[in-house]
Amino acid sequence: MADNKRRGEDAGDDRLDDEIVDDVADDDASGADEPVSRGGTATRSRARAESADSRPTTRSETGRVGVFGRIARFFREVVAELRKVIWPTRKELLTYTGVVVTFVAVMLTIVALLDYGFAKVVLFVFGNSD
């Protein structure tokens, strides 16, 4: 039932699909011994088989690239990714920096006050060694 709702089908459509599948299975006499599959597993296995055939299976098919070629490719990819970045404007950068500095200052104050309070409690409980 949950699978049907996930696929956008309601109970009436599921019953209709069952009737259609049963009619097709009864009409086909040659496939009467084979069970009718409704899970879509054949599609998944076919997709896996097609994807396995599309990629090279051995290293010799891809060709070997030297160390300097890999380093050069790395830097080309880095530059390509940096071109995709949406850089903030000066105003946005100053706003973001102000927000971060303010947040860190508030958190630093909270931690410092908790540390001071716990230190006083510990000295009160265990006594001052002075």
CSV table of N, CA, C and O in Angstrom, one decimal, residues 48-125:
chain,number,residue,atom,x,y,z
A,48,ARG,N,21.8,-2.3,-15.0
A,48,ARG,CA,23.1,-2.6,-14.5
A,48,ARG,C,24.0,-3.2,-15.6
A,48,ARG,O,25.1,-2.9,-15.7
A,49,ALA,N,23.4,-4.1,-16.4
A,49,ALA,CA,24.1,-4.8,-17.4
A,49,ALA,C,24.6,-3.7,-18.5
A,49,ALA,O,25.7,-3.8,-19.0
A,50,GLU,N,23.7,-2.8,-18.8
A,50,GLU,CA,24.1,-1.8,-19.8
A,50,GLU,C,25.1,-0.9,-19.3
A,50,GLU,O,26.1,-0.5,-20.0
A,51,SER,N,25.1,-0.5,-18.0
A,51,SER,CA,26.1,0.4,-17.5
A,51,SER,C,27.4,-0.3,-17.3
A,51,SER,O,28.4,0.3,-17.5
A,52,ALA,N,27.4,-1.6,-17.1
A,52,ALA,CA,28.6,-2.3,-16.9
A,52,ALA,C,29.3,-2.4,-18.3
A,52,ALA,O,30.5,-2.4,-18.4
A,53,ASP,N,28.5,-2.6,-19.4
A,53,ASP,CA,29.1,-2.7,-20.7
A,53,ASP,C,29.6,-1.4,-21.2
A,53,ASP,O,30.5,-1.3,-22.0
A,54,SER,N,29.1,-0.2,-20.7
A,54,SER,CA,29.5,1.1,-21.3
A,54,SER,C,30.9,1.5,-20.7
A,54,SER,O,31.5,2.4,-21.3
A,55,ARG,N,31.3,1.1,-19.6
A,55,ARG,CA,32.6,1.5,-19.0
A,55,ARG,C,33.7,0.5,-19.3
A,55,ARG,O,33.4,-0.7,-19.4
A,56,PRO,N,34.9,1.0,-19.5
A,56,PRO,CA,36.0,0.1,-19.7
A,56,PRO,C,36.3,-0.8,-18.5
A,56,PRO,O,36.2,-0.3,-17.4
A,57,THR,N,36.7,-2.0,-18.8
A,57,THR,CA,36.9,-2.9,-17.7
A,57,THR,C,38.3,-3.1,-17.3
A,57,THR,O,38.6,-3.5,-16.2
A,58,THR,N,39.3,-2.7,-18.2
A,58,THR,CA,40.7,-2.9,-17.8
A,58,THR,C,41.4,-1.5,-17.9
A,58,THR,O,40.9,-0.6,-18.6
A,59,ARG,N,42.5,-1.4,-17.2
A,59,ARG,CA,43.3,-0.2,-17.2
A,59,ARG,C,43.9,0.1,-18.6
A,59,ARG,O,44.1,1.2,-19.0
A,60,SER,N,44.2,-1.0,-19.3
A,60,SER,CA,44.9,-0.8,-20.6
A,60,SER,C,44.0,-0.1,-21.6
A,60,SER,O,44.5,0.6,-22.5
A,61,GLU,N,42.7,-0.2,-21.5
A,61,GLU,CA,41.7,0.4,-22.4
A,61,GLU,C,41.7,1.9,-22.2
A,61,GLU,O,41.5,2.7,-23.1
A,62,THR,N,41.9,2.4,-20.9
A,62,THR,CA,41.8,3.8,-20.7
A,62,THR,C,43.1,4.5,-21.0
A,62,THR,O,43.1,5.7,-21.2
A,63,GLY,N,44.2,3.8,-21.1
A,63,GLY,CA,45.5,4.5,-21.4
A,63,GLY,C,46.1,5.0,-20.1
A,63,GLY,O,45.5,5.4,-19.2
A,64,ARG,N,47.5,5.0,-20.1
A,64,ARG,CA,48.2,5.5,-18.9
A,64,ARG,C,48.6,6.9,-19.1
A,64,ARG,O,49.1,7.3,-20.2
A,65,VAL,N,48.4,7.7,-18.1
A,65,VAL,CA,48.8,9.1,-18.1
A,65,VAL,C,49.9,9.2,-17.0
A,65,VAL,O,49.9,8.7,-16.0
A,66,GLY,N,51.0,10.0,-17.4
A,66,GLY,CA,52.1,10.2,-16.5
A,66,GLY,C,51.8,11.0,-15.3
A,66,GLY,O,50.7,11.6,-15.2
A,67,VAL,N,52.7,11.1,-14.4
A,67,VAL,CA,52.5,11.9,-13.2
A,67,VAL,C,52.3,13.3,-13.5
A,67,VAL,O,51.4,13.9,-12.9
A,68,PHE,N,53.1,13.9,-14.4
A,68,PHE,CA,52.9,15.3,-14.7
A,68,PHE,C,51.6,15.6,-15.4
A,68,PHE,O,50.9,16.6,-15.2
A,69,GLY,N,51.1,14.6,-16.2
A,69,GLY,CA,49.8,14.7,-16.9
A,69,GLY,C,48.7,14.7,-15.9
A,69,GLY,O,47.7,15.5,-16.0
A,70,ARG,N,48.8,13.9,-14.9
A,70,ARG,CA,47.8,13.9,-13.8
A,70,ARG,C,47.8,15.1,-13.0
A,70,ARG,O,46.7,15.7,-12.7
A,71,ILE,N,48.9,15.7,-12.7
A,71,ILE,CA,49.0,16.9,-12.0
A,71,ILE,C,48.4,18.1,-12.8
A,71,ILE,O,47.7,18.9,-12.3
A,72,ALA,N,48.8,18.1,-14.1
A,72,ALA,CA,48.2,19.2,-14.9
A,72,ALA,C,46.7,19.1,-15.0
A,72,ALA,O,46.0,20.1,-15.0
A,73,ARG,N,46.2,17.8,-15.2
A,73,ARG,CA,44.8,17.7,-15.2
A,73,ARG,C,44.1,18.1,-13.9
A,73,ARG,O,43.0,18.7,-13.9
A,74,PHE,N,44.7,17.8,-12.8
A,74,PHE,CA,44.2,18.2,-11.5
A,74,PHE,C,44.0,19.8,-11.4
A,74,PHE,O,43.0,20.3,-11.1
A,75,PHE,N,45.1,20.5,-11.9
A,75,PHE,CA,45.0,21.9,-11.8
A,75,PHE,C,44.0,22.5,-12.8
A,75,PHE,O,43.3,23.5,-12.5
A,76,ARG,N,43.9,21.9,-14.0
A,76,ARG,CA,42.9,22.3,-14.9
A,76,ARG,C,41.5,22.1,-14.4
A,76,ARG,O,40.6,23.0,-14.5
A,77,GLU,N,41.2,21.0,-13.7
A,77,GLU,CA,39.9,20.8,-13.0
A,77,GLU,C,39.7,21.7,-11.9
A,77,GLU,O,38.5,22.2,-11.7
A,78,VAL,N,40.7,22.1,-11.1
A,78,VAL,CA,40.6,23.0,-10.0
A,78,VAL,C,40.1,24.4,-10.6
A,78,VAL,O,39.2,25.0,-10.1
A,79,VAL,N,40.8,24.8,-11.7
A,79,VAL,CA,40.5,26.1,-12.3
A,79,VAL,C,39.1,26.1,-12.8
A,79,VAL,O,38.3,27.0,-12.7
A,80,ALA,N,38.7,25.0,-13.5
A,80,ALA,CA,37.3,24.8,-14.0
A,80,ALA,C,36.3,24.9,-12.9
A,80,ALA,O,35.2,25.6,-13.1
A,81,GLU,N,36.5,24.3,-11.8
A,81,GLU,CA,35.6,24.3,-10.6
A,81,GLU,C,35.5,25.7,-10.0
A,81,GLU,O,34.5,26.2,-9.7
A,82,LEU,N,36.7,26.4,-9.9
A,82,LEU,CA,36.7,27.8,-9.4
A,82,LEU,C,35.9,28.8,-10.3
A,82,LEU,O,35.4,29.7,-9.8
A,83,ARG,N,35.9,28.5,-11.6
A,83,ARG,CA,35.1,29.3,-12.5
A,83,ARG,C,33.6,29.2,-12.3
A,83,ARG,O,32.8,30.1,-12.6
A,84,LYS,N,33.2,28.0,-11.7
A,84,LYS,CA,31.8,27.8,-11.5
A,84,LYS,C,31.3,28.4,-10.2
A,84,LYS,O,30.1,28.6,-10.0
A,85,VAL,N,32.2,28.9,-9.3
A,85,VAL,CA,31.8,29.4,-8.0
A,85,VAL,C,31.2,30.8,-8.2
A,85,VAL,O,31.6,31.6,-9.0
A,86,ILE,N,30.1,31.0,-7.5
A,86,ILE,CA,29.5,32.3,-7.5
A,86,ILE,C,30.1,33.1,-6.3
A,86,ILE,O,29.9,32.9,-5.1
A,87,TRP,N,31.0,34.1,-6.6
A,87,TRP,CA,31.8,34.8,-5.7
A,87,TRP,C,30.9,35.9,-5.1
A,87,TRP,O,30.1,36.6,-5.8
A,88,PRO,N,31.0,36.1,-3.7
A,88,PRO,CA,30.2,37.2,-3.1
A,88,PRO,C,30.7,38.6,-3.5
A,88,PRO,O,31.9,38.7,-3.7
A,89,THR,N,29.8,39.5,-3.5
A,89,THR,CA,30.2,40.9,-3.7
A,89,THR,C,30.9,41.4,-2.4
A,89,THR,O,30.9,40.7,-1.4
A,90,ARG,N,31.5,42.6,-2.5
A,90,ARG,CA,32.2,43.1,-1.4
A,90,ARG,C,31.2,43.3,-0.2
A,90,ARG,O,31.6,43.0,1.0
A,91,LYS,N,30.0,43.8,-0.5
A,91,LYS,CA,29.1,44.1,0.6
A,91,LYS,C,28.6,42.8,1.2
A,91,LYS,O,28.5,42.7,2.5
A,92,GLU,N,28.4,41.7,0.4
A,92,GLU,CA,28.0,40.4,1.0
A,92,GLU,C,29.1,39.9,1.8
A,92,GLU,O,28.9,39.3,2.9
A,93,LEU,N,30.4,40.0,1.4
A,93,LEU,CA,31.5,39.5,2.1
A,93,LEU,C,31.6,40.2,3.4
A,93,LEU,O,31.9,39.5,4.5
A,94,LEU,N,31.5,41.5,3.5
A,94,LEU,CA,31.6,42.2,4.8
A,94,LEU,C,30.4,41.8,5.7
A,94,LEU,O,30.6,41.7,6.9
A,95,THR,N,29.2,41.6,5.1
A,95,THR,CA,28.1,41.2,5.9
A,95,THR,C,28.3,39.8,6.5
A,95,THR,O,28.1,39.6,7.7
A,96,TYR,N,28.8,38.9,5.7
A,96,TYR,CA,29.0,37.5,6.2
A,96,TYR,C,30.1,37.5,7.2
A,96,TYR,O,30.0,36.8,8.2
A,97,THR,N,31.2,38.3,7.0
A,97,THR,CA,32.3,38.4,8.0
A,97,THR,C,31.8,38.9,9.3
A,97,THR,O,32.1,38.4,10.4
A,98,GLY,N,30.9,40.0,9.3
A,98,GLY,CA,30.4,40.5,10.5
A,98,GLY,C,29.5,39.5,11.3
A,98,GLY,O,29.6,39.4,12.5
A,99,VAL,N,28.7,38.8,10.5
A,99,VAL,CA,27.9,37.8,11.2
A,99,VAL,C,28.8,36.7,11.9
A,99,VAL,O,28.5,36.3,13.0
A,100,VAL,N,29.8,36.3,11.2
A,100,VAL,CA,30.7,35.2,11.8
A,100,VAL,C,31.4,35.7,13.0
A,100,VAL,O,31.5,35.1,14.0
A,101,VAL,N,32.0,36.9,12.9
A,101,VAL,CA,32.7,37.5,14.0
A,101,VAL,C,31.8,37.7,15.2
A,101,VAL,O,32.2,37.4,16.4
A,102,THR,N,30.6,38.2,15.0
A,102,THR,CA,29.6,38.4,16.1
A,102,THR,C,29.2,37.1,16.7
A,102,THR,O,29.2,37.0,17.9
A,103,PHE,N,29.0,36.1,15.9
A,103,PHE,CA,28.6,34.8,16.4
A,103,PHE,C,29.7,34.2,17.3
A,103,PHE,O,29.5,33.7,18.4
A,104,VAL,N,31.0,34.3,16.8
A,104,VAL,CA,32.1,33.8,17.5
A,104,VAL,C,32.3,34.5,18.8
A,104,VAL,O,32.6,33.9,19.9
A,105,ALA,N,32.1,35.8,18.8
A,105,ALA,CA,32.2,36.6,20.0
A,105,ALA,C,31.2,36.2,21.1
A,105,ALA,O,31.5,36.1,22.3
A,106,VAL,N,29.9,36.0,20.6
A,106,VAL,CA,28.9,35.6,21.5
A,106,VAL,C,29.2,34.2,22.1
A,106,VAL,O,29.1,34.0,23.3
A,107,MET,N,29.6,33.3,21.3
A,107,MET,CA,29.9,32.0,21.8
A,107,MET,C,31.1,32.0,22.7
A,107,MET,O,31.1,31.3,23.7
A,108,LEU,N,32.1,32.8,22.5
A,108,LEU,CA,33.3,32.9,23.3
A,108,LEU,C,32.8,33.5,24.7
A,108,LEU,O,33.3,33.0,25.7
A,109,THR,N,31.9,34.4,24.7
A,109,THR,CA,31.4,35.0,26.0
A,109,THR,C,30.7,33.9,26.8
A,109,THR,O,30.9,33.8,28.0
A,110,ILE,N,29.8,33.2,26.1
A,110,ILE,CA,29.1,32.1,26.8
A,110,ILE,C,30.0,31.1,27.4
A,110,ILE,O,29.9,30.7,28.6
A,111,VAL,N,31.0,30.6,26.6
A,111,VAL,CA,31.9,29.6,27.1
A,111,VAL,C,32.8,30.2,28.3
A,111,VAL,O,33.0,29.5,29.3
A,112,ALA,N,33.2,31.4,28.1
A,112,ALA,CA,34.0,32.0,29.2
A,112,ALA,C,33.2,32.1,30.5
A,112,ALA,O,33.7,31.9,31.6
A,113,LEU,N,31.9,32.6,30.4
A,113,LEU,CA,31.1,32.7,31.6
A,113,LEU,C,30.9,31.3,32.2
A,113,LEU,O,30.9,31.2,33.5
A,114,LEU,N,30.6,30.3,31.4
A,114,LEU,CA,30.4,28.9,32.0
A,114,LEU,C,31.7,28.4,32.6
A,114,LEU,O,31.6,27.8,33.7
A,115,ASP,N,32.8,28.7,32.0
A,115,ASP,CA,34.1,28.3,32.6
A,115,ASP,C,34.3,28.9,33.9
A,115,ASP,O,34.7,28.3,34.9
A,116,TYR,N,34.1,30.2,34.0
A,116,TYR,CA,34.3,31.0,35.2
A,116,TYR,C,33.3,30.5,36.3
A,116,TYR,O,33.7,30.3,37.4
A,117,GLY,N,32.1,30.2,35.9
A,117,GLY,CA,31.1,29.7,36.9
A,117,GLY,C,31.5,28.3,37.4
A,117,GLY,O,31.4,28.1,38.6
A,118,PHE,N,31.8,27.4,36.5
A,118,PHE,CA,32.2,26.1,37.0
A,118,PHE,C,33.5,26.1,37.8
A,118,PHE,O,33.6,25.4,38.8
A,119,ALA,N,34.4,27.0,37.5
A,119,ALA,CA,35.6,27.1,38.3
A,119,ALA,C,35.3,27.6,39.7
A,119,ALA,O,35.8,27.0,40.7
A,120,LYS,N,34.4,28.5,39.8
A,120,LYS,CA,34.0,29.0,41.2
A,120,LYS,C,33.3,27.9,42.0
A,120,LYS,O,33.5,27.7,43.2
A,121,VAL,N,32.4,27.1,41.3
A,121,VAL,CA,31.7,26.0,41.9
A,121,VAL,C,32.7,25.0,42.4
A,121,VAL,O,32.6,24.5,43.6
A,122,VAL,N,33.7,24.6,41.6
A,122,VAL,CA,34.6,23.6,42.0
A,122,VAL,C,35.5,24.1,43.1
A,122,VAL,O,35.8,23.3,44.1
A,123,LEU,N,35.9,25.4,43.1
A,123,LEU,CA,36.7,25.9,44.2
A,123,LEU,C,35.9,25.9,45.5
A,123,LEU,O,36.4,25.7,46.6
A,124,PHE,N,34.6,26.2,45.4
A,124,PHE,CA,33.7,26.2,46.6
A,124,PHE,C,33.5,24.8,47.2
A,124,PHE,O,33.6,24.6,48.4
A,125,VAL,N,33.3,23.8,46.3
A,125,VAL,CA,33.1,22.5,46.7
A,125,VAL,C,34.3,21.9,47.3
A,125,VAL,O,34.3,21.3,48.4
